[in-house]
Amino acid sequence: MITLKEGNLRIPRWNRKVFAVAGGLTNYKKFCPEMKLEEQVMVAFRQMLENNDLKLSPVEIKGLVNFLACGEFADHFQDQLLCEAKVTDYLGLDPIYDIGIKTGGATGGSTVLTAAMAVASGYADVALAVGWERMSEVDTRTGNYYIANAACKDFETRLSRIYAAYYAPMAVRFAWAYNLSEETRAKVAVKNHLYAYYSPYSQQPGKYTIQDVLNSPMSTYPLRFLECCAMTDGAACMLLCDEETAYKLTDKPCELFIAGGSHTLRVADRRDMEIPLLPHETADMYKGLRKKEGQRWPGFESFAASRFAAYFAYRMAGITNPLEELDLVELHDAFTISDIQTYGDIGLRPYGQEPDYIESGDAYFDGKCPSNLSGGLIGTMHAVGATGIFQGIECLWQIQGKYDKFHGDPKIWESFGKRKPEDWKSLQVPNAKQALWVSHAGVGSHVTVGILKKAF
Amino acid sequence: MASKGKITKYTGKPAKVLQSEPAIVIEWPRSLAHRHTYGKLSPFFKGLTEGRLLATRCANPECGEHRLWLPPRADCPDCNQPMTWEELPQPVIGTVHTYARVEYAGAGIELTTPYFQVDVELPGVCTIFKGYLQYGTLEIGMKVKACFRTEDPTNTILDIYWIPVVNDADARF
Ligand SMILES: [Zn+2]
């Protein structure tokens, strides 16, 4: 679809308001033999029910749930069809209906979108968005091959069998088109590994220097291992409800808006098209964008799916200038380059000026609109089906002022067999009111943009 | 009363225990082959084994997209009408749109690492075509020429590869 018509651009609208009230995570790690998949989901579910200051008992809350959206990326990994039924049973929610959601790396975001639609439509008053992935069922190279099945199997998969190799051409092209240095890419990795250092949930925390990142082994040139997320075992749960139930359950509900966009799996097939403009943008801004030979939008530089999702989500939530109005963002930094590409898609910078979001300091904890204080995918986790839920929960806790409660409590660290660092520091954004998260699949095949707004 | 005549026997291979602490982890072997059709794109894959690069073009005069598609599609995504096949004239020379050097590949890789993956712009084609480079190095904007694995074909997309075009002689068929 090259020319978008009125119907294609209709802004999604909830029939009634939707709220997020609670979330739960697990200890994210590469290999979790001590627990089965459904046992890990239970850890997240218990944290959601027991530790979010909810005003009803866990059993009473379970009595309100009447829909589950279940996110799982790949049956290849779980090697078990209908995991949804096992999980719903294990959580003691039978016979409530659960629908399995599958949109690659965006599965978590799509799961929240599905649960939100259930509440918005009136199908459910209380819906559970739950996601998981058990990537340790296979060795890393086999896992890479499984994930590469999310490239076109006829024309792309055999050409590398690892996903970094589908992002690397984007990194090369982006650097050429928009003047992105390796150091700027490395700064994203340094930042997100560091923020993961303050999180008890994180899998790849670390205090690295730019040089450490640039010296780390090459995955696919130009992307190095410290610029890539890892394989993770883990789960996440988020509780959504209608307005009346939200205030019955918590003093700190957040209103939720979320929308999605899709684009052809093969980047190669992304023909030049007109850029859908965000509320703060004008067509004039992009007159000179295609100045170099062979330039197209979105091409290899940008993601039309992310732009489309942001186009809708901002209008649903009434956001007119994202950088000014958002207090923090959680982006899908599966690779440093995918993180940087997204800055333009969601309007944190105009297209072509993405690196400045990092270089200006805006993206840091003390900056104008910090990104990935959770540690993101590079630092904390990418248990694919859970990722887009985890990101939303980190946004929710920030707005609720609970970063310290969920990251600074030594008991949480100890329950995961970890020790809270002596030099732990709080990454609580003071007085956060609005947060955004991006859940992203493939090389931009499916993307959701979610926005949470303080409603207390 | 149950007959003791027929005993159900275990005919499998005991699962290998990989570790028993802190929990039992067993090996779960998987070895299987899928059947996969190239469907209406079969002429493309046959063409590669014959040294020919086939693309498709929408035949509908009402349609807005009249450039070639490569990877080909049997049906046009804009107007949903069937497309027709066209062979690209030889030699097929393209321009490097972008590239990557694969150093760490996933399980089952059929190429020796490291190697260059290349995304090629071709004249008259609305898409960009991904392949691999047989030798040499790449930069954006340089010319590359398509070559075909007509002997010992793999019957996959690996039957087409690219080589750098350094001078006029390289560009000859
Ligand atoms: Zn057509």
XYZ file of C-alpha atoms and ligand atoms in Angstrom:
630
model
C 0.000 0.000 0.000
C 1.795 3.119 -1.189
C -1.037 5.618 -1.192
C -2.874 5.801 2.108
C -6.557 6.631 1.919
C -8.883 8.120 4.499
C -10.021 4.789 5.895
C -6.441 3.569 6.293
C -5.655 6.672 8.327
C -8.696 6.574 10.610
C -7.532 7.141 14.178
C -8.352 4.139 16.412
C -10.797 4.962 19.200
C -11.622 3.036 22.390
C -15.334 2.649 23.115
C -14.461 3.249 26.765
C -11.299 4.160 28.638
C -8.657 1.534 29.398
C -6.302 1.586 32.401
C -3.174 -0.270 33.454
C -2.994 -0.921 37.190
C -0.293 -3.501 37.945
C 2.632 -5.430 36.527
C 4.917 -8.339 37.310
C 8.316 -9.466 36.012
C 10.754 -12.327 36.493
C 14.487 -12.649 36.876
C 15.644 -12.555 33.257
C 18.444 -14.927 32.413
C 19.868 -16.868 29.517
C 19.041 -20.285 30.924
C 16.592 -20.963 33.723
C 16.632 -24.712 34.367
C 15.224 -24.332 37.872
C 11.777 -23.423 36.572
C 9.507 -24.495 33.754
C 7.784 -21.937 31.577
C 4.495 -21.851 33.464
C 6.374 -21.739 36.784
C 8.206 -18.625 35.582
C 4.897 -17.058 34.536
C 3.665 -17.718 38.080
C 6.554 -15.638 39.467
C 5.479 -12.646 37.365
C 1.794 -13.215 38.133
C 2.414 -13.317 41.887
C 4.462 -10.114 41.782
C 1.657 -8.457 39.842
C -1.049 -9.554 42.284
C 0.840 -9.280 45.573
C 3.272 -6.359 45.289
C 1.456 -3.626 43.377
C -0.440 -2.150 46.370
C -3.738 -3.396 44.971
C -6.755 -2.899 47.227
C -8.230 -6.364 46.742
C -6.719 -9.731 47.593
C -5.070 -11.826 44.853
C -7.953 -14.293 44.944
C -10.515 -11.472 44.682
C -8.661 -9.996 41.711
C -8.515 -13.360 39.976
C -12.271 -13.423 40.414
C -12.528 -10.284 38.259
C -10.428 -11.463 35.293
C -12.482 -12.465 32.278
C -10.030 -12.407 29.386
C -6.368 -13.296 28.790
C -4.156 -12.217 25.923
C -1.110 -14.507 25.824
C 2.073 -13.498 24.022
C 4.520 -16.054 22.726
C 6.878 -15.400 19.823
C 7.731 -18.824 18.475
C 6.408 -22.328 18.909
C 9.907 -23.363 17.772
C 11.313 -22.312 21.138
C 8.658 -23.652 23.455
C 8.324 -26.838 21.377
C 4.837 -27.075 22.848
C 1.701 -26.012 21.035
C -1.073 -24.342 23.034
C 1.152 -23.153 25.852
C -1.651 -20.649 26.480
C -3.860 -23.420 27.872
C -1.077 -24.688 30.131
C -0.411 -21.203 31.481
C -4.064 -20.285 32.043
C -4.582 -23.543 33.898
C -1.393 -23.127 35.934
C -2.377 -19.597 37.003
C -5.738 -20.980 38.107
C -7.744 -18.952 35.609
C -9.591 -21.789 33.876
C -11.977 -21.646 32.049
C -11.459 -17.961 31.176
C -10.781 -17.537 27.463
C -7.191 -16.952 26.382
C -6.027 -15.974 22.910
C -2.453 -16.586 21.789
C -0.834 -13.549 20.192
C 2.086 -13.780 17.779
C 3.744 -10.842 16.061
C 7.445 -11.587 16.371
C 9.391 -9.167 18.552
C 6.258 -7.026 18.862
C 4.341 -9.901 20.435
C 4.347 -8.288 23.883
C 3.010 -4.997 22.532
C 0.386 -6.789 20.469
C -0.619 -8.734 23.571
C -1.227 -5.510 25.510
C -3.099 -4.112 22.479
C -5.337 -7.191 22.384
C -6.077 -7.061 26.112
C -6.788 -3.320 25.793
C -9.210 -3.958 22.938
C -11.025 -6.501 25.098
C -11.511 -3.882 27.828
C -12.281 -1.019 25.422
C -14.937 -3.035 23.627
C -16.631 -4.207 26.788
C -15.751 -7.870 26.278
C -13.908 -7.734 29.599
C -13.737 -5.419 32.600
C -10.436 -6.917 33.688
C -8.002 -8.463 31.212
C -4.589 -10.015 31.767
C -1.799 -9.419 29.268
C 0.757 -12.166 29.856
C 3.803 -13.118 27.792
C 6.781 -15.465 27.945
C 9.616 -17.079 26.032
C 11.902 -20.006 26.778
C 14.754 -19.472 24.351
C 17.128 -21.778 26.219
C 15.404 -24.869 24.809
C 18.040 -24.730 22.052
C 21.676 -23.634 21.814
C 22.390 -20.043 20.783
C 23.212 -20.694 17.119
C 20.088 -22.787 16.674
C 18.152 -20.017 18.416
C 19.627 -17.565 15.933
C 18.459 -19.755 13.074
C 14.966 -20.018 14.578
C 14.756 -16.249 14.836
C 16.054 -15.892 11.265
C 12.907 -17.710 10.186
C 11.389 -14.283 10.783
C 13.204 -13.206 7.633
C 11.766 -14.319 4.278
C 12.588 -18.020 4.049
C 12.749 -18.069 0.243
C 14.866 -14.962 -0.305
C 16.633 -14.031 2.946
C 16.932 -16.683 5.666
C 19.615 -18.795 3.959
C 21.710 -15.659 3.491
C 22.803 -15.566 7.149
C 20.486 -17.363 9.586
C 21.035 -14.719 12.241
C 19.017 -11.576 12.801
C 21.950 -9.222 13.369
C 22.711 -9.756 9.680
C 19.369 -8.229 8.679
C 19.947 -5.152 10.851
C 23.592 -4.682 9.874
C 22.750 -3.478 6.323
C 20.452 -0.915 7.928
C 23.303 0.263 10.160
C 25.617 0.616 7.151
C 23.039 2.488 5.107
C 21.922 4.714 7.994
C 25.517 5.713 8.743
C 26.044 6.627 5.080
C 22.760 8.520 4.706
C 22.508 10.345 8.028
C 26.052 10.528 9.307
C 25.914 8.178 12.275
C 29.223 7.303 13.949
C 30.124 4.004 15.566
C 30.717 5.936 18.787
C 27.109 7.157 18.891
C 25.890 3.605 18.401
C 28.242 2.454 21.151
C 26.857 5.136 23.486
C 23.414 3.529 23.261
C 24.941 0.207 24.330
C 26.924 1.806 27.172
C 23.820 3.612 28.446
C 21.487 0.620 28.376
C 23.957 -1.851 29.900
C 24.541 0.724 32.655
C 20.838 1.237 33.390
C 20.492 -2.556 33.553
C 23.112 -2.459 36.325
C 20.488 -0.862 38.607
C 17.829 -3.465 37.809
C 17.474 -6.730 39.727
C 15.683 -8.242 36.711
C 18.512 -7.661 34.233
C 20.421 -10.266 32.287
C 23.296 -8.224 30.843
C 24.156 -5.434 33.294
C 27.544 -3.850 32.917
C 29.629 -0.733 33.278
C 31.229 -0.557 29.872
C 33.092 2.195 28.047
C 32.584 3.153 24.419
C 35.906 1.463 23.718
C 34.724 -1.767 25.396
C 31.744 -1.830 23.047
C 33.844 -1.119 19.966
C 36.365 -3.785 21.032
C 33.748 -6.474 21.629
C 33.587 -9.302 19.041
C 31.784 -8.673 15.782
C 28.452 -10.363 15.209
C 27.728 -9.019 11.714
C 29.728 -5.958 10.682
C 29.147 -3.271 11.810
C 27.194 -4.648 14.822
C 29.191 -5.984 17.757
C 28.014 -8.359 20.454
C 27.683 -5.639 23.111
C 25.282 -3.846 20.739
C 22.917 -6.809 20.562
C 20.305 -8.221 22.920
C 20.677 -11.797 24.113
C 18.418 -14.851 24.282
C 16.315 -14.853 27.437
C 14.081 -17.099 29.530
C 11.369 -15.124 31.287
C 7.821 -13.835 31.556
C 5.804 -10.689 32.308
C 2.184 -9.869 33.266
C 0.200 -6.649 33.119
C -3.307 -6.079 34.457
C -5.699 -3.887 32.450
C -9.196 -2.780 33.391
C -12.024 -0.361 32.789
C -12.231 2.950 34.650
C -14.489 1.886 37.517
C -12.482 -1.247 38.297
C -9.181 0.617 37.947
C -9.959 2.984 40.830
C -11.402 0.122 42.866
C -8.086 -1.731 42.526
C -5.516 1.024 42.890
C -4.942 4.644 43.866
C -2.475 4.947 40.993
C -4.027 3.868 37.698
C -2.626 4.977 34.344
C -4.726 5.480 31.243
C -3.564 3.386 28.294
C -3.469 4.088 24.564
C -1.847 1.708 22.123
C -1.830 1.261 18.340
C 0.137 -0.665 15.737
C 1.549 -0.651 12.235
C 2.841 -3.358 9.907
C 5.133 -3.420 6.902
C 6.388 -6.070 4.501
C 8.839 -8.526 6.022
C 11.525 -7.874 3.404
C 13.111 -4.452 3.839
C 14.034 -4.703 0.163
C 10.361 -4.484 -0.814
C 9.727 -1.212 1.019
C 9.097 1.157 -1.877
C 9.409 4.887 -1.504
C 6.292 6.480 -0.049
C 5.008 9.701 1.440
C 5.883 10.101 5.138
C 2.810 10.106 7.405
C 3.400 13.207 9.518
C 3.256 13.354 13.316
C 1.278 16.179 14.944
C 4.352 18.409 15.364
C 5.795 17.836 11.882
C 5.337 19.579 8.523
C 5.992 18.294 5.008
C 8.608 21.032 4.572
C 10.795 19.388 7.204
C 11.444 16.478 4.857
C 11.934 18.252 1.539
C 15.671 17.577 1.530
C 15.558 14.119 3.095
C 16.059 12.132 -0.113
C 19.033 14.184 -1.268
C 21.407 11.257 -1.761
C 21.171 8.855 -4.679
C 18.879 5.886 -4.245
C 17.233 7.411 -1.145
C 13.727 6.286 -0.367
C 11.516 6.397 2.712
C 11.343 4.284 4.788
C 13.981 2.296 2.875
C 16.674 0.741 5.052
C 16.915 3.809 7.278
C 13.496 3.951 8.938
C 10.462 1.910 9.907
C 7.107 2.794 8.369
C 5.431 0.440 10.860
C 6.811 2.451 13.805
C 5.858 5.724 12.168
C 2.345 4.444 11.483
C 1.915 3.203 15.080
C 3.153 6.546 16.475
C 0.933 8.443 14.031
C -2.091 6.753 15.611
C -0.973 6.514 19.225
C -0.131 10.237 19.523
C -3.526 11.201 18.166
C -5.329 8.697 20.391
C -3.539 10.073 23.455
C -3.670 13.735 22.417
C 0.104 14.151 22.267
C 1.134 17.058 20.065
C 4.878 17.211 20.710
C 6.416 13.943 21.935
C 9.794 15.259 23.097
C 8.156 17.997 25.171
C 5.251 15.954 26.516
C 6.740 12.523 27.212
C 8.660 12.129 30.475
C 10.369 8.896 29.454
C 10.347 6.245 26.729
C 11.162 2.559 26.507
C 12.361 1.648 23.012
C 13.004 -1.691 21.342
C 16.813 -1.694 21.406
C 17.262 -5.255 20.119
C 20.263 -3.689 18.368
C 21.772 -0.237 18.857
C 20.819 0.636 15.300
C 17.135 -0.310 15.676
C 16.993 1.942 18.737
C 18.511 4.884 16.843
C 16.321 4.410 13.762
C 13.239 4.609 15.968
C 14.072 8.134 17.271
C 12.981 9.519 13.904
C 9.968 7.253 13.496
C 8.409 8.377 16.767
C 9.453 11.993 16.354
C 12.005 12.403 19.154
C 14.048 13.979 16.371
C 13.206 14.766 12.744
C 14.274 12.070 10.280
C 17.945 12.469 9.456
C 18.828 13.905 12.875
C 18.337 10.784 15.006
C 21.892 10.658 16.448
C 21.326 14.031 18.111
C 18.841 12.505 20.561
C 21.795 10.652 22.114
C 24.481 13.275 21.521
C 22.369 16.085 23.041
C 21.948 14.147 26.294
C 18.149 14.085 25.955
C 18.147 10.275 26.072
C 19.895 10.034 29.457
C 18.456 9.776 32.962
C 18.901 13.489 33.638
C 17.932 14.425 30.088
C 14.785 15.822 28.589
C 13.196 12.460 27.749
C 15.244 9.532 29.065
C 15.089 6.253 27.210
C 15.356 2.660 28.423
C 15.913 3.336 32.123
C 14.863 -0.312 32.516
C 18.084 -1.386 30.780
C 16.074 -2.197 27.666
C 16.621 -5.279 25.569
C 20.391 -4.826 25.326
C 20.796 -4.687 29.097
C 17.836 -6.354 30.718
C 15.933 -8.855 28.615
C 14.445 -10.040 25.367
C 12.285 -13.024 26.303
C 10.446 -12.127 23.135
C 6.788 -12.788 24.019
C 7.249 -10.923 27.321
C 9.340 -7.992 26.097
C 6.626 -5.525 25.058
C 4.832 -6.202 28.351
C 7.997 -5.719 30.420
C 8.597 -2.349 28.725
C 5.042 -1.210 29.482
C 5.363 -2.265 33.112
C 8.585 -0.294 33.544
C 6.724 2.771 32.193
C 3.802 2.122 34.549
C 6.045 1.839 37.614
C 7.854 5.054 36.672
C 4.578 7.010 36.497
C 3.385 5.399 39.733
C 6.651 6.553 41.364
C 7.586 2.955 42.132
C 10.953 2.611 40.414
C 12.702 2.301 43.778
C 10.139 -0.083 45.202
C 10.607 -2.499 42.307
C 14.334 -2.009 41.629
C 15.846 -0.909 44.920
C 14.410 -3.429 47.374
C 17.296 -5.736 48.421
C 14.774 -8.548 48.966
C 13.958 -8.620 45.235
C 17.666 -8.876 44.413
C 18.094 -11.658 46.972
C 15.071 -13.583 45.692
C 16.910 -13.804 42.353
C 20.164 -14.878 44.007
C 21.742 -11.470 43.333
C 23.175 -8.740 45.533
C 22.032 -5.168 45.197
C 25.136 -3.163 44.157
C 26.669 -0.897 46.792
C 26.579 1.944 44.311
C 22.956 1.323 43.288
C 21.167 4.493 42.340
C 17.575 5.384 41.713
C 16.495 6.009 38.136
C 13.075 7.283 39.205
C 12.080 10.151 36.898
C 10.682 12.862 39.198
C 7.001 13.533 38.670
C 6.657 11.415 35.516
C 3.223 11.852 33.952
C 3.411 10.363 30.469
C 5.506 7.529 29.100
C 5.742 5.728 25.773
C 6.995 2.311 24.762
C 7.733 0.747 21.398
C 7.376 -2.977 20.790
C 8.955 -3.958 17.484
C 9.195 -7.096 15.325
C 11.361 -8.338 12.492
C 13.211 -5.573 10.689
C 10.147 -3.457 11.407
C 7.392 -5.798 10.224
C 5.099 -5.143 13.204
C 5.323 -2.306 15.686
C 3.103 -1.103 18.494
C 3.416 2.221 20.253
C 1.851 2.338 23.713
C 1.322 5.431 25.838
C 0.553 5.514 29.548
C -0.830 8.644 31.201
C -0.967 9.363 34.909
C -4.619 9.230 36.024
C -4.274 10.082 39.719
C -9.996 -60.196 31.871
C -6.878 -58.627 30.311
C -4.840 -60.939 28.098
C -1.156 -61.227 28.883
C -0.466 -62.298 25.285
C 0.596 -58.916 23.972
C 3.054 -56.870 26.055
C 3.565 -53.180 25.208
C 7.297 -52.685 24.828
C 9.405 -49.500 25.037
C 11.087 -49.042 21.645
C 12.546 -45.569 22.071
C 15.966 -44.318 23.125
C 16.217 -43.170 26.765
C 16.467 -39.398 27.034
C 19.962 -38.183 27.816
C 20.142 -36.323 31.142
C 22.125 -33.132 30.548
C 22.113 -32.044 34.173
C 20.264 -32.989 37.313
C 20.897 -29.942 39.532
C 19.128 -27.671 40.334
C 16.571 -29.447 38.134
C 16.586 -32.330 35.680
C 17.299 -31.165 32.141
C 16.992 -33.743 29.371
C 17.893 -33.688 25.716
C 14.903 -33.607 23.367
C 16.112 -34.534 19.892
C 14.436 -33.018 16.842
C 15.317 -34.029 13.332
C 12.814 -33.505 10.588
C 12.473 -32.296 7.022
C 9.659 -30.086 5.788
C 8.271 -30.021 2.249
C 8.350 -26.479 0.908
C 6.917 -25.297 -2.403
C 8.201 -22.387 -4.451
C 4.681 -22.275 -5.873
C 4.175 -19.739 -8.636
C 7.725 -18.485 -8.083
C 9.119 -21.787 -9.395
C 10.168 -20.169 -12.735
C 12.446 -17.813 -10.782
C 14.290 -20.609 -8.985
C 14.489 -22.709 -12.159
C 15.846 -19.634 -13.956
C 18.718 -19.292 -11.483
C 19.889 -22.829 -12.247
C 19.903 -21.870 -15.956
C 21.820 -18.642 -15.388
C 18.785 -16.387 -15.907
C 17.371 -13.745 -13.556
C 13.600 -13.507 -13.858
C 11.488 -10.710 -12.408
C 7.772 -9.951 -12.583
C 5.850 -6.934 -13.811
C 2.201 -6.006 -13.308
C 0.305 -6.440 -16.580
C -2.705 -4.395 -15.520
C -2.716 -1.088 -17.460
C -4.843 0.509 -14.718
C -2.193 -0.183 -12.054
C 0.107 2.555 -10.779
C 3.202 0.340 -10.425
C 4.823 -0.719 -13.698
C 8.366 -1.363 -12.539
C 9.801 -4.848 -12.097
C 9.633 -6.759 -8.820
C 12.635 -8.698 -7.568
C 12.121 -10.792 -5.456
C 9.327 -11.552 -7.889
C 5.679 -11.924 -6.889
C 3.069 -13.811 -8.860
C 0.414 -11.236 -7.990
C 0.620 -7.447 -7.750
C 0.143 -6.099 -4.190
C -1.220 -2.772 -5.486
C -4.029 -4.029 -7.763
C -4.054 -7.735 -6.833
C -3.895 -8.838 -10.461
C -1.526 -11.515 -11.802
C 1.924 -10.346 -12.941
C 3.946 -11.525 -15.942
C 7.539 -12.805 -16.083
C 10.431 -10.919 -17.651
C 14.084 -11.845 -17.882
C 16.665 -9.210 -17.006
C 19.125 -8.587 -19.864
C 22.650 -9.948 -19.362
C 25.000 -9.015 -17.911
C 22.949 -8.042 -14.859
C 24.810 -5.120 -13.326
C 23.521 -3.486 -10.154
C 24.511 -0.802 -7.663
C 25.249 -1.588 -4.011
C 22.480 -0.033 -1.891
C 23.915 -1.395 1.351
C 25.774 -4.411 2.690
C 26.935 -6.271 5.826
C 29.791 -8.622 6.641
C 28.523 -11.749 8.373
C 31.066 -13.059 10.862
C 28.891 -15.082 13.228
C 26.117 -16.972 11.445
C 23.234 -19.078 12.726
C 23.018 -22.888 12.724
C 22.964 -24.522 9.306
C 24.745 -21.716 7.457
C 25.799 -22.914 4.000
C 28.449 -20.260 3.275
C 31.936 -19.956 4.762
C 32.259 -17.019 7.151
C 33.079 -14.190 7.037
C 31.281 -13.195 3.850
C 29.509 -10.119 2.516
C 25.763 -9.950 2.216
C 24.745 -7.331 -0.356
C 21.541 -5.428 -1.177
C 21.519 -4.468 -4.850
C 19.606 -1.755 -6.737
C 18.807 -2.852 -10.285
C 17.676 -0.604 -13.125
C 13.917 -0.621 -13.635
C 13.292 -2.669 -10.468
C 11.123 -1.112 -7.735
C 12.598 -3.291 -4.978
C 16.136 -4.043 -3.756
C 17.542 -7.522 -4.157
C 19.512 -9.289 -1.418
C 22.350 -11.705 -2.143
C 25.946 -12.491 -1.238
C 29.314 -11.540 -2.638
C 31.632 -14.303 -3.843
C 34.838 -12.334 -3.265
C 36.158 -8.833 -2.665
C 34.805 -6.046 -0.507
C 31.955 -3.586 -0.877
C 30.963 0.002 -0.497
C 27.698 1.796 -1.128
C 27.361 2.940 -4.743
C 29.800 0.499 -6.342
C 28.785 -1.813 -9.203
C 28.327 -5.551 -8.874
C 27.513 -8.246 -11.429
C 25.184 -11.220 -10.998
C 26.630 -14.728 -11.392
C 24.797 -18.017 -11.244
C 25.519 -21.425 -9.837
C 24.448 -23.380 -12.902
C 26.697 -26.346 -12.084
C 25.798 -28.139 -8.864
C 22.877 -25.818 -8.186
C 21.616 -25.633 -4.618
C 18.015 -25.131 -5.800
C 17.808 -22.222 -3.356
C 18.364 -18.479 -3.412
C 22.096 -19.224 -3.010
C 22.177 -20.056 -6.741
C 22.668 -16.356 -7.462
C 25.672 -14.414 -6.149
C 27.485 -11.211 -6.975
C 31.025 -10.183 -7.861
C 32.553 -6.691 -7.836
C 32.736 -4.821 -11.154
C 36.117 -3.126 -11.058
C 36.635 -2.405 -14.769
C 34.812 -2.764 -18.090
C 36.041 -6.311 -18.617
C 34.277 -7.399 -15.413
C 31.007 -6.077 -16.783
C 31.059 -8.383 -19.811
C 28.732 -11.352 -19.886
Zn -0.751 -3.987 -10.278
